[in-house]
PDB file of C-alpha atoms in Angstrom:
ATOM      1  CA  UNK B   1     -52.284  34.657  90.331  1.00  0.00           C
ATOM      2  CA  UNK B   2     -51.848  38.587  90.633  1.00  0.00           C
ATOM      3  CA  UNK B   3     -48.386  38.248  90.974  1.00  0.00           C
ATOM      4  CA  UNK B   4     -47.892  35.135  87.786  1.00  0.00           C
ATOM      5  CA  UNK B   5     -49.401  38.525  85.712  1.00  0.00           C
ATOM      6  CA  UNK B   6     -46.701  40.510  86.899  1.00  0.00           C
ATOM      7  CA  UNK B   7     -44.126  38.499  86.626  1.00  0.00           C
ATOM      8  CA  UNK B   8     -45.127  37.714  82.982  1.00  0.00           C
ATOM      9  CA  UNK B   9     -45.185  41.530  81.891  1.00  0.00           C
ATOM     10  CA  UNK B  10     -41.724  42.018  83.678  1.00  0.00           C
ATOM     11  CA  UNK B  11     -40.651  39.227  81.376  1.00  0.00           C
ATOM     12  CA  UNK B  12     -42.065  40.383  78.599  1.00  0.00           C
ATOM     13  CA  UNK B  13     -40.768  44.099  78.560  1.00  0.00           C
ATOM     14  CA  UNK B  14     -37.419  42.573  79.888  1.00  0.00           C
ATOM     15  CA  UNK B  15     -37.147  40.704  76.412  1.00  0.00           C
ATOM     16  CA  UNK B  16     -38.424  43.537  74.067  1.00  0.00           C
ATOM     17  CA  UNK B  17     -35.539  45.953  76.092  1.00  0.00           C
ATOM     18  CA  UNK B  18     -32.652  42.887  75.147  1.00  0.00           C
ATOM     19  CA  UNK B  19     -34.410  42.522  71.728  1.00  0.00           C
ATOM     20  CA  UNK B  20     -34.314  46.448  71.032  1.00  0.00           C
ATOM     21  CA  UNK B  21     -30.749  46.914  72.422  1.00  0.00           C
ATOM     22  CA  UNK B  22     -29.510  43.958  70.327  1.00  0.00           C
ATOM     23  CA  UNK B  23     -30.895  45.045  66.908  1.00  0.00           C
ATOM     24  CA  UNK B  24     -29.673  48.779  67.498  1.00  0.00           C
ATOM     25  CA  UNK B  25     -26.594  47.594  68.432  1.00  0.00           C
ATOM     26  CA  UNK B  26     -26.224  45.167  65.331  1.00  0.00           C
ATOM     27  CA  UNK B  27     -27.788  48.120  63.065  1.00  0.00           C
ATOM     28  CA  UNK B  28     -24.941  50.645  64.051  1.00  0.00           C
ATOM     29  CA  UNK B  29     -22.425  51.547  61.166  1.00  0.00           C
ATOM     30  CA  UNK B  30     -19.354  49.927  61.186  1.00  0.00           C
ATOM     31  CA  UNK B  31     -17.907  53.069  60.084  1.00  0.00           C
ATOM     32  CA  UNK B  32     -18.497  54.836  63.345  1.00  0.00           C
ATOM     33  CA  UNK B  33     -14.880  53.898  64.909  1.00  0.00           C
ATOM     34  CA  UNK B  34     -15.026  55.265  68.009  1.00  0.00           C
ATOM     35  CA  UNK B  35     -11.635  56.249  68.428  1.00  0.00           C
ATOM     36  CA  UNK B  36      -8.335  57.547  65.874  1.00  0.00           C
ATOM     37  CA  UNK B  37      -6.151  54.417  67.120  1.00  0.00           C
ATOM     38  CA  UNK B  38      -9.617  52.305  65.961  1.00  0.00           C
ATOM     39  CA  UNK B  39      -9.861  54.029  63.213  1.00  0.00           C
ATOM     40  CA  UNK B  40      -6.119  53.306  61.750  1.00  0.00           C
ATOM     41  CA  UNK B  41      -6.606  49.206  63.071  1.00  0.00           C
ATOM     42  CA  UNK B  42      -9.576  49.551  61.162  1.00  0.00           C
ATOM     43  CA  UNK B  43      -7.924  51.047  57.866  1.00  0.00           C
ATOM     44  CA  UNK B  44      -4.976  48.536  58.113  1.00  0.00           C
ATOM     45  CA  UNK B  45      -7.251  45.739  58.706  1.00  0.00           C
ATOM     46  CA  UNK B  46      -9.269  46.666  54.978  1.00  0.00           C
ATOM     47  CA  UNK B  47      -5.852  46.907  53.492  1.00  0.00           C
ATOM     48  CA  UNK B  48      -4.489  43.771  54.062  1.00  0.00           C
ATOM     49  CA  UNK B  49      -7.838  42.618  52.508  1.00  0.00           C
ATOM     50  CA  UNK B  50      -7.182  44.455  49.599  1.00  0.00           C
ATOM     51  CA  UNK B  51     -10.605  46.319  49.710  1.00  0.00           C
ATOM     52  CA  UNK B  52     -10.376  49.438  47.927  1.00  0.00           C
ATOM     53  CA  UNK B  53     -14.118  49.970  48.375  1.00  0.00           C
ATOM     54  CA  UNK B  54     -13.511  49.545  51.943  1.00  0.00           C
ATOM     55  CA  UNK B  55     -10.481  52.162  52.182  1.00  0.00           C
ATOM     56  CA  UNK B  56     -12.507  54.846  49.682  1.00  0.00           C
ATOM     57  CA  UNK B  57     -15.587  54.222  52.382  1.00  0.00           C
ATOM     58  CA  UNK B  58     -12.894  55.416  55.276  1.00  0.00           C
ATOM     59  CA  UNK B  59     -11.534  58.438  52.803  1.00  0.00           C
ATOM     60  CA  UNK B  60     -12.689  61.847  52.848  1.00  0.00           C
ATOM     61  CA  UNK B  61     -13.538  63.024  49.401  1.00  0.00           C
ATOM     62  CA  UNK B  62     -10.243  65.338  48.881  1.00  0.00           C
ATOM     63  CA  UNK B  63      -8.487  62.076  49.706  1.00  0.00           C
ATOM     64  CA  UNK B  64     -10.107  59.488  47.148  1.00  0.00           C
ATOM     65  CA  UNK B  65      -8.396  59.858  44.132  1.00  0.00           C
ATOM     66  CA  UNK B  66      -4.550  59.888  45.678  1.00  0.00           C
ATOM     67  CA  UNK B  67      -5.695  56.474  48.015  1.00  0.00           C
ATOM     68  CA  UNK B  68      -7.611  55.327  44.408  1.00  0.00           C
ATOM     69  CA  UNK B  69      -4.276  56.041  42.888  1.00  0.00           C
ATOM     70  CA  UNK B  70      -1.765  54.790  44.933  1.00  0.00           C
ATOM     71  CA  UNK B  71      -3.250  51.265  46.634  1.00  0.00           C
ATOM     72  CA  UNK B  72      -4.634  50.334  43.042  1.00  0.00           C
ATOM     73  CA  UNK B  73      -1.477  50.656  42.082  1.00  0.00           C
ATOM     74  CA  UNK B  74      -0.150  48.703  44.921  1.00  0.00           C
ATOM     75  CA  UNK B  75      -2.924  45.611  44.991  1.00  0.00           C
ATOM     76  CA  UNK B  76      -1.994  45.179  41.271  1.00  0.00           C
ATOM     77  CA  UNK B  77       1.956  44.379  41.978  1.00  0.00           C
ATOM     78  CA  UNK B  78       1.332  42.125  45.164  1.00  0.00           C
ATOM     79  CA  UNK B  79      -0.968  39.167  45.668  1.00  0.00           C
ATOM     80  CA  UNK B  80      -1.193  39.669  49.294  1.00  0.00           C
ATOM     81  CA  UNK B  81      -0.176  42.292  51.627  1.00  0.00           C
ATOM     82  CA  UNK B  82      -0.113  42.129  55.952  1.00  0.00           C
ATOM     83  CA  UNK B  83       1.143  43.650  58.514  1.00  0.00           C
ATOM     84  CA  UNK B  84       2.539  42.755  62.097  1.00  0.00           C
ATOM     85  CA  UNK B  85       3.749  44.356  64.953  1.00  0.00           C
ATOM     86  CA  UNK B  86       1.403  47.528  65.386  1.00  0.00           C
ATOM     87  CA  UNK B  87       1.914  49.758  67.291  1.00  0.00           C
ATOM     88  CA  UNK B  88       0.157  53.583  67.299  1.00  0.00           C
ATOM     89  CA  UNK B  89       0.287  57.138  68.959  1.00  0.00           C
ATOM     90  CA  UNK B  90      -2.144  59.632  68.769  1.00  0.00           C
ATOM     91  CA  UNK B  91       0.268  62.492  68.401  1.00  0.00           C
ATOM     92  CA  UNK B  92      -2.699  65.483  68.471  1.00  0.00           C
ATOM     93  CA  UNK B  93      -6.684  64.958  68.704  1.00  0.00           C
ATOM     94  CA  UNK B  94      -8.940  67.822  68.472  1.00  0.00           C
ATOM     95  CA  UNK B  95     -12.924  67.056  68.248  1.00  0.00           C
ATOM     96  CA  UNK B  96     -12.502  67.662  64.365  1.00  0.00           C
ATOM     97  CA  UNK B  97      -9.092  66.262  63.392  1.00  0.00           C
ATOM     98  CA  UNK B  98      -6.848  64.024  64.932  1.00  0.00           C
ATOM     99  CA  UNK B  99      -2.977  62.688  63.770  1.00  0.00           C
ATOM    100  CA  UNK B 100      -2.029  59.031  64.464  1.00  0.00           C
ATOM    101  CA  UNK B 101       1.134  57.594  63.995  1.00  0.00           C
ATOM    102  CA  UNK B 102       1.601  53.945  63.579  1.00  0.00           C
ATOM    103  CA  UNK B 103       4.398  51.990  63.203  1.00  0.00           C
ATOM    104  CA  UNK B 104       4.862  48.395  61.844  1.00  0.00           C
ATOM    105  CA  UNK B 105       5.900  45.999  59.638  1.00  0.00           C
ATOM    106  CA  UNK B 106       4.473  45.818  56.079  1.00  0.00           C
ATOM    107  CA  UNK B 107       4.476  42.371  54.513  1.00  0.00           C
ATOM    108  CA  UNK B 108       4.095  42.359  50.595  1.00  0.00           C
ATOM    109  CA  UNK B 109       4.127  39.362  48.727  1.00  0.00           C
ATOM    110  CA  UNK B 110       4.371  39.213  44.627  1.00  0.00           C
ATOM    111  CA  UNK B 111       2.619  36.619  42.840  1.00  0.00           C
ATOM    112  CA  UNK B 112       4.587  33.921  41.197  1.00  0.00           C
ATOM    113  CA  UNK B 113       5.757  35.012  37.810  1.00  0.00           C
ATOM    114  CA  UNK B 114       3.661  33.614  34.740  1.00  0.00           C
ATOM    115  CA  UNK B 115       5.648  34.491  32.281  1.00  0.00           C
ATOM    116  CA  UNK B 116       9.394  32.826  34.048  1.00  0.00           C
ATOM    117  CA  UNK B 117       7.345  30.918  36.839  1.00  0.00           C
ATOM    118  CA  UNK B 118       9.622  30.717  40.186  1.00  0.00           C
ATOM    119  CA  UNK B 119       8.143  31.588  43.838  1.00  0.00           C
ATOM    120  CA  UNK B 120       6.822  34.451  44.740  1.00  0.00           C
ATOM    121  CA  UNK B 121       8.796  37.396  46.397  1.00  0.00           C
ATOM    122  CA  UNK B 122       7.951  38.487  49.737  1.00  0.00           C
ATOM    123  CA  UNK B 123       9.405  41.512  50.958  1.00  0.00           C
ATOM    124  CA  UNK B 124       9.485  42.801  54.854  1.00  0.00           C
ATOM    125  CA  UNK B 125       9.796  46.267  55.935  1.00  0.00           C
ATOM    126  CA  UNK B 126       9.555  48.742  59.167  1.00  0.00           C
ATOM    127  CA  UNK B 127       7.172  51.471  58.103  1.00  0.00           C
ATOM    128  CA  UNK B 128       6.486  54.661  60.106  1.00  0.00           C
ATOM    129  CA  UNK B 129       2.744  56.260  58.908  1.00  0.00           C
ATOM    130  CA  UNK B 130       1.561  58.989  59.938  1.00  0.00           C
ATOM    131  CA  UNK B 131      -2.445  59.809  59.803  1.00  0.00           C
ATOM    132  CA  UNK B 132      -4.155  62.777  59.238  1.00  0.00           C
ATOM    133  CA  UNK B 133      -7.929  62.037  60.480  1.00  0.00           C
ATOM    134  CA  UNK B 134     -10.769  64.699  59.913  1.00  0.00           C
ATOM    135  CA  UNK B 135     -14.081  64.028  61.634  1.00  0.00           C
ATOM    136  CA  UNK B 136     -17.097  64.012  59.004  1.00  0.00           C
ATOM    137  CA  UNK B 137     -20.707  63.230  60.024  1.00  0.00           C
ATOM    138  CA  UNK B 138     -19.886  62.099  63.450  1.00  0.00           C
ATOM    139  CA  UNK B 139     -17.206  59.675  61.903  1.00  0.00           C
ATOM    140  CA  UNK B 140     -13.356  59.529  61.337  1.00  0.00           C
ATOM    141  CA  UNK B 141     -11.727  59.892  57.725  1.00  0.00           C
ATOM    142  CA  UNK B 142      -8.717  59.869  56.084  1.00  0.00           C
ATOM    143  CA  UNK B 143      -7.779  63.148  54.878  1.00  0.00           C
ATOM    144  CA  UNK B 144      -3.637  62.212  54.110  1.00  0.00           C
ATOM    145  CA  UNK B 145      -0.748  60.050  54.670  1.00  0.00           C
ATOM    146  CA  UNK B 146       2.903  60.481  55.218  1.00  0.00           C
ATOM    147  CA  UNK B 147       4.491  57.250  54.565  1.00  0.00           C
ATOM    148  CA  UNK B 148       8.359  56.986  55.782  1.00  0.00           C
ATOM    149  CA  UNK B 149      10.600  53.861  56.260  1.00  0.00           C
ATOM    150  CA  UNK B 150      10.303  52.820  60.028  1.00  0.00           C
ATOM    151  CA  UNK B 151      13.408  52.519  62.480  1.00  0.00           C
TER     152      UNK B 151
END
């Protein structure tokens, strides 16, 4: 009977450990990318959903307005945007600030035109970003980024 008792209370603190582990792990930010090559996967990932709020949640303040500007700009022109092919390179990491260079290709589609109707456009290219990362409140944000063509 003694060791039923046992037994029971290894059980039972067993299942409040898994419970406790579970609903800290499923309370954790999903802003706390763990890594700069996460974090870009992460920022490409909210741009091909077209989530602004998403991208300005990843930005560091001195960042907003130009990534308010720009991919505002952008989301209005295409329907949908995607990407393929990624590939990135953490070209310097310090505890503070990292740089990550990605390369791949950007996928933009235009809607079909109301006015003329017709199909929509969709337009391939290689792009080379690079990203300028600043560590903020034990997370990673954008602080710039140097858009080229790819090769």
């Amino acid at each position: 009977m003694r060791n039923l008792g046992f037994l029971k209370g290894a059980f039972t603190a067993m299942l409040v450990l898994i419970i406790t582990f579970c609903f800290l792990s499923s309370c954790r930010s999903s802003e706390s990318i763990s890594s700069p090559e996460a974090f870009v996967k992460t920022w490409l990932e909210a741009w091909k959903s077209m989530d602004i709020d998403k991208m300005l949640s990843l930005t560091a303040d001195s960042y907003k307005d130009e990534v308010q500007r720009f991919y505002g700009r952008e989301f209005i022109s295409y329907a949908k945007v995607d990407y393929q092919d990624l590939k990135t390179q953490v070209l310097n990491q310090t505890p503070q600030e990292a740089t990550v260079q990605a390369t791949f290709l950007a996928i933009l589609e235009s809607g079909s035109n109301p006015i003329f109707g017709g199909p929509s456009m969709v337009t391939k290219s290689s792009v080379k970003h690079t990203y300028k990362l600043v560590r903020e409140n034990d997370k990673w944000l954008l602080k710039s980024i140097l858009r080229e063509p790819g090769t």
